mmCIF file of C-alpha atoms and ligand atoms in Angstrom:
data_model
loop_
_atom_site.group_PDB
_atom_site.id
_atom_site.type_symbol
_atom_site.label_atom_id
_atom_site.label_comp_id
_atom_site.label_asym_id
_atom_site.label_seq_id
_atom_site.Cartn_x
_atom_site.Cartn_y
_atom_site.Cartn_z
ATOM 1 C CA UNK W 1003 23.508 12.115 -8.283
ATOM 2 C CA UNK W 1004 22.340 10.756 -4.892
ATOM 3 C CA UNK W 1005 18.911 11.635 -3.648
ATOM 4 C CA UNK W 1006 18.640 10.930 0.015
ATOM 5 C CA UNK W 1007 18.243 8.637 1.901
ATOM 6 C CA UNK W 1008 21.975 7.645 1.333
ATOM 7 C CA UNK W 1009 22.492 3.886 1.232
ATOM 8 C CA UNK W 1010 23.104 2.858 4.830
ATOM 9 C CA UNK W 1011 26.692 2.698 6.014
ATOM 10 C CA UNK W 1012 27.674 -0.907 6.634
ATOM 11 C CA UNK W 1013 29.929 0.335 9.417
ATOM 12 C CA UNK W 1014 27.282 2.453 11.216
ATOM 13 C CA UNK W 1015 26.455 1.306 14.732
ATOM 14 C CA UNK W 1016 23.105 -0.385 14.955
ATOM 15 C CA UNK W 1017 20.279 1.740 15.630
ATOM 16 C CA UNK W 1018 18.973 0.948 19.244
ATOM 17 C CA UNK W 1019 16.568 3.884 19.648
ATOM 18 C CA UNK W 1020 14.688 4.961 16.401
ATOM 19 C CA UNK W 1021 13.411 8.530 16.969
ATOM 20 C CA UNK W 1022 13.693 9.387 13.322
ATOM 21 C CA UNK W 1023 9.875 9.045 12.708
ATOM 22 C CA UNK W 1024 6.580 7.183 13.874
ATOM 23 C CA UNK W 1025 6.695 5.555 10.465
ATOM 24 C CA UNK W 1026 9.529 3.393 11.608
ATOM 25 C CA UNK W 1027 7.104 1.472 13.874
ATOM 26 C CA UNK W 1028 7.027 -2.218 13.059
ATOM 27 C CA UNK W 1029 3.840 -4.442 13.401
ATOM 28 C CA UNK W 1030 3.618 -6.255 16.628
ATOM 29 C CA UNK W 1031 3.297 -9.938 17.071
ATOM 30 C CA UNK W 1032 -0.493 -9.285 18.037
ATOM 31 C CA UNK W 1033 -0.746 -7.213 14.741
ATOM 32 C CA UNK W 1034 0.784 -9.927 12.698
ATOM 33 C CA UNK W 1035 -1.630 -12.184 13.967
ATOM 34 C CA UNK W 1036 -4.730 -10.396 13.069
ATOM 35 C CA UNK W 1037 -3.247 -9.845 9.526
ATOM 36 C CA UNK W 1038 -2.687 -13.479 9.346
ATOM 37 C CA UNK W 1039 -6.166 -14.360 10.271
ATOM 38 C CA UNK W 1040 -7.815 -11.678 8.061
ATOM 39 C CA UNK W 1041 -10.640 -12.405 5.930
ATOM 40 C CA UNK W 1042 -10.007 -11.204 2.163
ATOM 41 C CA UNK W 1043 -11.623 -10.591 -1.256
ATOM 42 C CA UNK W 1044 -11.083 -8.389 -4.010
ATOM 43 C CA UNK W 1045 -10.743 -4.826 -2.655
ATOM 44 C CA UNK W 1046 -11.338 -3.257 -6.124
ATOM 45 C CA UNK W 1047 -14.573 -4.533 -6.530
ATOM 46 C CA UNK W 1048 -15.852 -3.776 -3.221
ATOM 47 C CA UNK W 1049 -15.386 -7.372 -1.983
ATOM 48 C CA UNK W 1050 -12.744 -7.482 0.846
ATOM 49 C CA UNK W 1051 -14.889 -7.696 4.082
ATOM 50 C CA UNK W 1052 -12.051 -6.641 6.098
ATOM 51 C CA UNK W 1053 -11.217 -3.622 4.206
ATOM 52 C CA UNK W 1054 -15.012 -2.876 4.106
ATOM 53 C CA UNK W 1055 -14.934 -2.793 7.831
ATOM 54 C CA UNK W 1056 -12.001 -0.895 8.337
ATOM 55 C CA UNK W 1057 -13.490 1.836 5.965
ATOM 56 C CA UNK W 1058 -16.934 2.042 7.688
ATOM 57 C CA UNK W 1059 -15.075 2.161 11.232
ATOM 58 C CA UNK W 1060 -13.134 5.174 10.152
ATOM 59 C CA UNK W 1061 -16.205 6.639 8.269
ATOM 60 C CA UNK W 1062 -17.747 6.189 11.744
ATOM 61 C CA UNK W 1063 -15.206 7.777 13.730
ATOM 62 C CA UNK W 1064 -14.588 10.770 11.456
ATOM 63 C CA UNK W 1065 -18.523 11.317 11.113
ATOM 64 C CA UNK W 1066 -18.611 10.902 7.413
ATOM 65 C CA UNK W 1067 -20.840 8.997 4.911
ATOM 66 C CA UNK W 1068 -17.849 6.965 3.286
ATOM 67 C CA UNK W 1069 -14.389 6.077 3.491
ATOM 68 C CA UNK W 1070 -11.678 4.699 1.260
ATOM 69 C CA UNK W 1071 -8.534 2.502 2.104
ATOM 70 C CA UNK W 1072 -5.473 4.224 0.302
ATOM 71 C CA UNK W 1073 -1.810 2.696 0.179
ATOM 72 C CA UNK W 1074 -0.396 5.803 1.883
ATOM 73 C CA UNK W 1075 -1.259 9.397 3.538
ATOM 74 C CA UNK W 1076 0.483 10.795 0.657
ATOM 75 C CA UNK W 1077 -1.957 9.197 -1.819
ATOM 76 C CA UNK W 1078 -4.803 10.272 0.470
ATOM 77 C CA UNK W 1079 -3.884 14.063 0.102
ATOM 78 C CA UNK W 1080 -3.115 13.420 -3.793
ATOM 79 C CA UNK W 1081 -6.272 11.764 -4.846
ATOM 80 C CA UNK W 1082 -8.415 14.482 -2.415
ATOM 81 C CA UNK W 1083 -6.855 17.464 -4.563
ATOM 82 C CA UNK W 1084 -7.575 15.729 -7.402
ATOM 83 C CA UNK W 1085 -10.760 15.130 -6.773
ATOM 84 C CA UNK W 1086 -11.611 18.689 -5.467
ATOM 85 C CA UNK W 1087 -9.454 20.897 -8.218
ATOM 86 C CA UNK W 1088 -9.043 21.340 -11.851
ATOM 87 C CA UNK W 1089 -5.899 22.501 -13.502
ATOM 88 C CA UNK W 1090 -5.101 26.037 -12.400
ATOM 89 C CA UNK W 1091 -7.130 25.992 -9.436
ATOM 90 C CA UNK W 1092 -5.228 27.401 -5.999
ATOM 91 C CA UNK W 1093 -5.218 25.389 -2.695
ATOM 92 C CA UNK W 1094 -4.707 27.267 0.489
ATOM 93 C CA UNK W 1095 -2.368 25.611 2.946
ATOM 94 C CA UNK W 1096 0.599 26.501 5.760
ATOM 95 C CA UNK W 1097 3.822 27.177 4.133
ATOM 96 C CA UNK W 1098 5.198 23.937 5.668
ATOM 97 C CA UNK W 1099 2.478 21.929 4.946
ATOM 98 C CA UNK W 1100 3.396 18.183 3.454
ATOM 99 C CA UNK W 1101 1.558 18.874 0.377
ATOM 100 C CA UNK W 1102 3.955 21.485 -0.471
ATOM 101 C CA UNK W 1103 6.908 20.371 0.562
ATOM 102 C CA UNK W 1104 6.740 16.497 0.838
ATOM 103 C CA UNK W 1105 4.949 15.043 -1.868
ATOM 104 C CA UNK W 1106 7.220 15.317 -4.903
ATOM 105 C CA UNK W 1107 5.264 18.027 -6.326
ATOM 106 C CA UNK W 1108 2.277 15.954 -7.066
ATOM 107 C CA UNK W 1109 -0.353 18.397 -6.842
ATOM 108 C CA UNK W 1110 1.445 20.634 -9.627
ATOM 109 C CA UNK W 1111 2.550 17.233 -11.873
ATOM 110 C CA UNK W 1112 -0.380 15.341 -11.630
ATOM 111 C CA UNK W 1113 -3.216 18.144 -11.104
ATOM 112 C CA UNK W 1114 -1.518 21.392 -12.572
ATOM 113 C CA UNK W 1115 -2.637 22.989 -9.193
ATOM 114 C CA UNK W 1116 -0.981 25.832 -7.198
ATOM 115 C CA UNK W 1117 -0.620 26.099 -3.785
ATOM 116 C CA UNK W 1118 -0.824 29.506 -1.743
ATOM 117 C CA UNK W 1119 1.461 29.043 1.314
ATOM 118 C CA UNK W 1120 0.065 30.929 4.331
ATOM 119 C CA UNK W 1121 2.170 32.192 7.176
ATOM 120 C CA UNK W 1122 1.801 31.523 10.693
ATOM 121 C CA UNK W 1123 3.587 30.090 13.831
ATOM 122 C CA UNK W 1124 3.903 26.402 14.532
ATOM 123 C CA UNK W 1125 2.644 24.972 11.266
ATOM 124 C CA UNK W 1126 -0.509 26.641 11.573
ATOM 125 C CA UNK W 1127 -2.244 29.668 9.640
ATOM 126 C CA UNK W 1128 -4.457 32.099 11.659
ATOM 127 C CA UNK W 1129 -7.970 32.403 10.337
ATOM 128 C CA UNK W 1130 -6.874 36.283 9.567
ATOM 129 C CA UNK W 1131 -4.004 35.103 7.250
ATOM 130 C CA UNK W 1132 -6.696 32.951 5.513
ATOM 131 C CA UNK W 1133 -8.928 35.909 5.183
ATOM 132 C CA UNK W 1134 -6.165 38.011 3.624
ATOM 133 C CA UNK W 1135 -5.069 35.351 1.081
ATOM 134 C CA UNK W 1136 -8.705 35.011 -0.267
ATOM 135 C CA UNK W 1137 -9.707 37.175 -3.321
ATOM 136 C CA UNK W 1138 -13.042 37.543 -5.114
ATOM 137 C CA UNK W 1139 -13.669 35.565 -8.295
ATOM 138 C CA UNK W 1140 -12.253 37.869 -11.064
ATOM 139 C CA UNK W 1141 -10.900 36.765 -14.900
ATOM 140 C CA UNK W 1142 -7.401 36.961 -13.833
ATOM 141 C CA UNK W 1143 -6.900 35.346 -10.762
ATOM 142 C CA UNK W 1144 -6.724 31.668 -10.015
ATOM 143 C CA UNK W 1145 -9.689 30.067 -8.801
ATOM 144 C CA UNK W 1146 -9.477 29.403 -4.927
ATOM 145 C CA UNK W 1147 -10.896 26.057 -4.124
ATOM 146 C CA UNK W 1148 -9.802 24.170 -1.194
ATOM 147 C CA UNK W 1149 -8.224 24.830 2.124
ATOM 148 C CA UNK W 1150 -6.338 22.351 3.796
ATOM 149 C CA UNK W 1151 -4.630 22.161 7.502
ATOM 150 C CA UNK W 1152 -2.630 19.851 9.112
ATOM 151 C CA UNK W 1153 -3.714 18.221 12.502
ATOM 152 C CA UNK W 1154 -1.292 17.622 13.847
ATOM 153 C CA UNK W 1155 1.332 20.179 12.065
ATOM 154 C CA UNK W 1156 4.310 18.203 11.487
ATOM 155 C CA UNK W 1157 6.806 20.819 10.921
ATOM 156 C CA UNK W 1158 5.144 23.284 13.225
ATOM 157 C CA UNK W 1159 6.205 20.966 15.931
ATOM 158 C CA UNK W 1160 3.299 18.322 16.335
ATOM 159 C CA UNK W 1161 1.030 21.370 17.008
ATOM 160 C CA UNK W 1162 -2.386 20.650 17.720
ATOM 161 C CA UNK W 1163 -5.177 23.135 15.836
ATOM 162 C CA UNK W 1164 -7.723 24.510 18.286
ATOM 163 C CA UNK W 1165 -11.049 23.270 17.714
ATOM 164 C CA UNK W 1166 -12.215 27.074 17.895
ATOM 165 C CA UNK W 1167 -9.557 28.112 15.053
ATOM 166 C CA UNK W 1168 -10.680 25.086 12.831
ATOM 167 C CA UNK W 1169 -14.275 26.012 13.216
ATOM 168 C CA UNK W 1170 -13.314 29.436 12.161
ATOM 169 C CA UNK W 1171 -11.499 28.443 9.246
ATOM 170 C CA UNK W 1172 -14.657 26.156 8.001
ATOM 171 C CA UNK W 1173 -16.664 28.989 8.337
ATOM 172 C CA UNK W 1174 -14.424 31.356 6.320
ATOM 173 C CA UNK W 1175 -14.111 28.536 3.845
ATOM 174 C CA UNK W 1176 -17.701 27.924 3.357
ATOM 175 C CA UNK W 1177 -18.445 31.878 3.009
ATOM 176 C CA UNK W 1178 -15.954 31.855 0.257
ATOM 177 C CA UNK W 1179 -17.375 28.553 -1.324
ATOM 178 C CA UNK W 1180 -14.101 26.725 -0.774
ATOM 179 C CA UNK W 1181 -13.952 23.143 -0.011
ATOM 180 C CA UNK W 1182 -12.188 21.938 3.325
ATOM 181 C CA UNK W 1183 -9.659 19.117 3.730
ATOM 182 C CA UNK W 1184 -7.900 17.771 6.928
ATOM 183 C CA UNK W 1185 -4.538 15.930 6.376
ATOM 184 C CA UNK W 1186 -4.909 13.906 9.437
ATOM 185 C CA UNK W 1187 -1.697 11.993 9.461
ATOM 186 C CA UNK W 1188 -1.535 12.426 13.274
ATOM 187 C CA UNK W 1189 -5.101 13.364 13.640
ATOM 188 C CA UNK W 1190 -5.628 10.493 16.463
ATOM 189 C CA UNK W 1191 -2.430 11.931 18.304
ATOM 190 C CA UNK W 1192 -4.439 15.400 18.425
ATOM 191 C CA UNK W 1193 -7.744 13.981 19.608
ATOM 192 C CA UNK W 1194 -5.850 11.732 22.338
ATOM 193 C CA UNK W 1195 -3.955 14.875 23.752
ATOM 194 C CA UNK W 1196 -6.948 16.905 23.256
ATOM 195 C CA UNK W 1197 -9.560 15.113 24.705
ATOM 196 C CA UNK W 1198 -11.469 16.110 21.595
ATOM 197 C CA UNK W 1199 -13.216 13.127 19.661
ATOM 198 C CA UNK W 1200 -12.213 12.789 16.146
ATOM 199 C CA UNK W 1201 -15.901 13.180 15.037
ATOM 200 C CA UNK W 1202 -15.659 16.359 16.800
ATOM 201 C CA UNK W 1203 -12.604 17.434 15.568
ATOM 202 C CA UNK W 1204 -13.465 16.866 11.677
ATOM 203 C CA UNK W 1205 -16.774 18.347 12.041
ATOM 204 C CA UNK W 1206 -17.570 20.718 9.301
ATOM 205 C CA UNK W 1207 -14.286 19.639 7.300
ATOM 206 C CA UNK W 1208 -15.641 17.971 4.042
ATOM 207 C CA UNK W 1209 -12.701 15.417 4.115
ATOM 208 C CA UNK W 1210 -10.259 14.020 6.491
ATOM 209 C CA UNK W 1211 -7.945 11.276 6.855
ATOM 210 C CA UNK W 1212 -5.738 8.959 8.998
ATOM 211 C CA UNK W 1213 -2.326 7.457 8.752
ATOM 212 C CA UNK W 1214 -2.060 3.987 10.105
ATOM 213 C CA UNK W 1215 1.761 3.582 9.463
ATOM 214 C CA UNK W 1216 2.836 6.274 11.737
ATOM 215 C CA UNK W 1217 2.261 6.078 15.578
ATOM 216 C CA UNK W 1218 -0.678 3.827 15.012
ATOM 217 C CA UNK W 1219 1.963 0.846 13.896
ATOM 218 C CA UNK W 1220 0.164 -0.551 10.877
ATOM 219 C CA UNK W 1221 2.820 -1.460 8.030
ATOM 220 C CA UNK W 1222 1.010 0.380 5.465
ATOM 221 C CA UNK W 1223 -2.036 2.684 4.826
ATOM 222 C CA UNK W 1224 -4.266 5.274 5.220
ATOM 223 C CA UNK W 1225 -8.148 5.832 5.302
ATOM 224 C CA UNK W 1226 -9.827 9.073 3.835
ATOM 225 C CA UNK W 1227 -13.254 10.025 4.579
ATOM 226 C CA UNK W 1228 -15.731 12.511 3.426
ATOM 227 C CA UNK W 1229 -19.150 12.224 1.615
ATOM 228 C CA UNK W 1230 -20.069 9.426 -0.579
ATOM 229 C CA UNK W 1231 -19.866 11.602 -3.990
ATOM 230 C CA UNK W 1232 -16.370 12.706 -2.853
ATOM 231 C CA UNK W 1233 -15.140 9.320 -1.970
ATOM 232 C CA UNK W 1234 -16.676 7.886 -5.378
ATOM 233 C CA UNK W 1235 -14.397 10.638 -6.866
ATOM 234 C CA UNK W 1236 -11.405 9.718 -4.975
ATOM 235 C CA UNK W 1237 -11.794 6.244 -5.558
ATOM 236 C CA UNK W 1238 -11.771 7.171 -9.446
ATOM 237 C CA UNK W 1239 -8.389 8.755 -8.684
ATOM 238 C CA UNK W 1240 -6.946 5.754 -6.483
ATOM 239 C CA UNK W 1241 -7.448 3.737 -9.791
ATOM 240 C CA UNK W 1242 -5.995 6.395 -12.044
ATOM 241 C CA UNK W 1243 -2.913 6.666 -9.483
ATOM 242 C CA UNK W 1244 -2.804 2.675 -9.717
ATOM 243 C CA UNK W 1245 -3.631 2.721 -6.200
ATOM 244 C CA UNK W 1246 -6.389 0.250 -6.324
ATOM 245 C CA UNK W 1247 -5.546 -3.088 -4.278
ATOM 246 C CA UNK W 1248 -6.817 -6.501 -4.098
ATOM 247 C CA UNK W 1249 -6.660 -8.522 -1.033
ATOM 248 C CA UNK W 1250 -5.963 -5.570 0.951
ATOM 249 C CA UNK W 1251 -7.558 -7.019 3.860
ATOM 250 C CA UNK W 1252 -4.040 -8.350 5.081
ATOM 251 C CA UNK W 1253 -3.484 -4.791 5.804
ATOM 252 C CA UNK W 1254 -6.752 -3.522 6.702
ATOM 253 C CA UNK W 1255 -6.707 -6.143 9.609
ATOM 254 C CA UNK W 1256 -3.469 -4.418 10.803
ATOM 255 C CA UNK W 1257 -5.309 -0.948 10.859
ATOM 256 C CA UNK W 1258 -8.666 -2.452 12.492
ATOM 257 C CA UNK W 1259 -6.017 -3.666 15.258
ATOM 258 C CA UNK W 1260 -4.405 -0.544 15.751
ATOM 259 C CA UNK W 1261 -8.065 1.517 16.468
ATOM 260 C CA UNK W 1262 -8.760 -1.495 18.990
ATOM 261 C CA UNK W 1263 -5.453 -1.435 20.474
ATOM 262 C CA UNK W 1264 -2.958 1.811 19.598
ATOM 263 C CA UNK W 1265 -5.058 4.605 19.847
ATOM 264 C CA UNK W 1266 -5.112 5.618 23.739
ATOM 265 C CA UNK W 1267 -1.635 4.379 24.036
ATOM 266 C CA UNK W 1268 -0.662 7.345 22.169
ATOM 267 C CA UNK W 1269 -1.023 9.260 25.273
ATOM 268 C CA UNK W 1270 2.480 7.260 26.319
ATOM 269 C CA UNK W 1271 4.079 8.512 23.183
ATOM 270 C CA UNK W 1272 3.022 12.258 24.413
ATOM 271 C CA UNK W 1273 4.087 11.567 28.027
ATOM 272 C CA UNK W 1274 7.598 10.263 26.556
ATOM 273 C CA UNK W 1275 7.821 13.325 24.359
ATOM 274 C CA UNK W 1276 7.473 15.651 27.540
ATOM 275 C CA UNK W 1277 9.899 13.810 29.295
ATOM 276 C CA UNK W 1278 12.394 14.206 26.531
ATOM 277 C CA UNK W 1279 11.653 17.734 25.953
ATOM 278 C CA UNK W 1280 12.166 18.278 29.809
ATOM 279 C CA UNK W 1281 15.550 16.222 29.867
ATOM 280 C CA UNK W 1282 16.766 18.390 27.015
ATOM 281 C CA UNK W 1283 15.822 21.859 28.332
ATOM 282 C CA UNK W 1284 17.652 21.123 31.436
ATOM 283 C CA UNK W 1285 20.897 20.993 29.338
ATOM 284 C CA UNK W 1286 22.349 24.308 29.070
ATOM 285 C CA UNK W 1287 22.267 26.032 25.658
ATOM 286 C CA UNK W 1288 19.794 23.542 23.989
ATOM 287 C CA UNK W 1289 16.369 25.076 22.820
ATOM 288 C CA UNK W 1290 13.471 23.180 23.071
ATOM 289 C CA UNK W 1291 9.874 23.518 21.711
ATOM 290 C CA UNK W 1292 7.674 22.362 24.340
ATOM 291 C CA UNK W 1293 5.549 19.380 22.740
ATOM 292 C CA UNK W 1294 1.903 19.157 22.426
ATOM 293 C CA UNK W 1295 2.131 15.292 20.866
ATOM 294 C CA UNK W 1296 4.673 13.109 19.752
ATOM 295 C CA UNK W 1297 7.129 15.579 18.342
ATOM 296 C CA UNK W 1298 10.028 17.155 19.894
ATOM 297 C CA UNK W 1299 11.820 19.810 17.788
ATOM 298 C CA UNK W 1300 15.252 20.918 19.813
ATOM 299 C CA UNK W 1301 18.337 22.969 18.426
ATOM 300 C CA UNK W 1302 21.639 22.190 19.940
ATOM 301 C CA UNK W 1303 23.564 25.217 18.320
ATOM 302 C CA UNK W 1304 23.390 27.280 21.729
ATOM 303 C CA UNK W 1305 25.270 24.425 23.610
ATOM 304 C CA UNK W 1306 27.962 24.896 21.052
ATOM 305 C CA UNK W 1307 27.100 21.673 19.019
ATOM 306 C CA UNK W 1308 25.634 22.157 15.513
ATOM 307 C CA UNK W 1309 22.671 20.321 14.615
ATOM 308 C CA UNK W 1310 24.144 18.164 12.100
ATOM 309 C CA UNK W 1311 26.890 17.136 14.323
ATOM 310 C CA UNK W 1312 24.695 16.232 16.977
ATOM 311 C CA UNK W 1313 22.872 13.990 14.698
ATOM 312 C CA UNK W 1314 25.733 12.120 13.640
ATOM 313 C CA UNK W 1315 27.209 11.851 17.427
ATOM 314 C CA UNK W 1316 23.674 10.529 18.403
ATOM 315 C CA UNK W 1317 24.122 8.103 15.556
ATOM 316 C CA UNK W 1318 27.252 6.682 16.673
ATOM 317 C CA UNK W 1319 25.706 6.067 19.773
ATOM 318 C CA UNK W 1320 23.043 3.946 18.151
ATOM 319 C CA UNK W 1321 20.223 6.636 18.551
ATOM 320 C CA UNK W 1322 18.651 7.728 14.940
ATOM 321 C CA UNK W 1323 16.961 10.810 14.303
ATOM 322 C CA UNK W 1324 17.217 13.600 11.689
ATOM 323 C CA UNK W 1325 17.350 17.482 11.147
ATOM 324 C CA UNK W 1326 14.205 18.852 9.685
ATOM 325 C CA UNK W 1327 13.802 22.499 8.431
ATOM 326 C CA UNK W 1328 16.940 23.757 10.496
ATOM 327 C CA UNK W 1329 15.890 21.800 13.552
ATOM 328 C CA UNK W 1330 16.408 18.488 15.089
ATOM 329 C CA UNK W 1331 12.965 16.268 15.147
ATOM 330 C CA UNK W 1332 12.686 13.606 17.806
ATOM 331 C CA UNK W 1333 9.476 11.467 17.377
ATOM 332 C CA UNK W 1334 8.094 9.179 19.864
ATOM 333 C CA UNK W 1335 6.348 6.185 19.284
ATOM 334 C CA UNK W 1336 5.204 2.544 19.989
ATOM 335 C CA UNK W 1337 8.794 1.200 19.726
ATOM 336 C CA UNK W 1338 10.242 3.869 21.995
ATOM 337 C CA UNK W 1339 10.380 3.562 25.618
ATOM 338 C CA UNK W 1340 10.588 5.809 28.490
ATOM 339 C CA UNK W 1341 14.047 4.194 29.672
ATOM 340 C CA UNK W 1342 15.251 5.134 25.981
ATOM 341 C CA UNK W 1343 14.178 8.188 26.244
ATOM 342 C CA UNK W 1344 16.261 9.021 29.624
ATOM 343 C CA UNK W 1345 19.129 7.137 27.871
ATOM 344 C CA UNK W 1346 19.020 9.586 24.948
ATOM 345 C CA UNK W 1347 19.027 12.712 27.272
ATOM 346 C CA UNK W 1348 22.124 11.121 28.777
ATOM 347 C CA UNK W 1349 23.733 10.935 25.408
ATOM 348 C CA UNK W 1350 22.878 14.508 24.265
ATOM 349 C CA UNK W 1351 24.306 15.633 27.781
ATOM 350 C CA UNK W 1352 27.715 13.794 27.074
ATOM 351 C CA UNK W 1353 27.885 15.157 23.773
ATOM 352 C CA UNK W 1354 27.448 18.587 24.591
ATOM 353 C CA UNK W 1355 29.924 18.149 27.648
ATOM 354 C CA UNK W 1356 32.713 16.884 25.230
ATOM 355 C CA UNK W 1357 31.734 19.590 22.744
HETATM 356 C C1 PLP Z 1648 3.663 11.653 7.077
HETATM 357 C C2 PLP Z 1648 2.765 12.849 6.682
HETATM 358 C C3 PLP Z 1648 1.886 12.631 5.464
HETATM 359 C C4 PLP Z 1648 2.044 11.444 4.407
HETATM 360 O O1 PLP Z 1648 1.944 10.266 4.877
HETATM 361 P P1 PLP Z 1648 2.462 8.919 4.283
HETATM 362 O O2 PLP Z 1648 1.609 7.747 4.930
HETATM 363 O O3 PLP Z 1648 3.993 9.114 4.732
HETATM 364 O O4 PLP Z 1648 2.661 8.924 2.885
HETATM 365 C C5 PLP Z 1648 1.115 13.626 4.990
HETATM 366 N N1 PLP Z 1648 0.969 14.657 5.933
HETATM 367 C C6 PLP Z 1648 1.791 14.602 7.232
HETATM 368 C C7 PLP Z 1648 1.324 16.027 7.633
HETATM 369 C C8 PLP Z 1648 2.430 13.950 7.450
HETATM 370 O O5 PLP Z 1648 3.347 13.901 8.558
#
């Protein structure tokens, strides 16, 4: 039995335009230089100065007491739910959430938690949907402990939760005694696009994290922030999960470099995403969701080309992207240029013409 990804096809065209994911970004020469110069120590005992600096930077950025460097965004989510919940507890999240569909069942396997999938458009549940899913504490219902949102909502189309909706979710959660967690894999895309600061965007949320290995361009890592007590708990789970690190300053230096140089430029990725959506929407029969950030979801079926065929035809032309939940997802990031976007639209036009 094969698990995806399939082994790369040696006869496949070289990838020239990589729209598969912002995780595909490679560290820039300047980032590698920062990594090479990083001062390091033993992270596990709190002795790595560069990792400590990164954690202090992110805690400050998100207005939280403390933060911890994790090997991945997935581990930020997993360690967070392990810190908040006990076996049998319920987490509430949108039906398309990463914690439900893309973390290998970690929350059930490692924590024994169940996740209640909430409905709603564009990867976001409404405050009303949250209210409707809440129940009083009884002897027979699972204890509801945590509500989690994605900012931005990945499968929802990279959509940005509005600040007012986030505030309402927090106030409902607090009134019900739930903890609040923000999966901020692309939080800085949301803050750059909306002009709302990261501190304001995460205000009221017990925990939030940002991924450095996506649009920020670092090779590895996420940083989760919250109260000092919460971060102590996350640290214990980080150790239990085997995620404690040693001279992690080499990686933390890349993240610090990203905070200094790769945040404002996310606006370019958003402009490229808008240009891509505009170009695609001018092709008859292509259905495009208007992007709010760096993710462009589209369906070519109306132009007579099935999504899977479009993906494989584009791949032959050196463009890599993939289907995600029934649509094609194109992701712009720091290794994608405006000229590549124009070229990509041309390929789609040609493929549709030849259909
Ligand atoms: C990518 C992603 C994650 C996981 O981050 P990794 O660093 O890839 O482990 C979690 N949540 C969302 C919404 C994501 O897009």
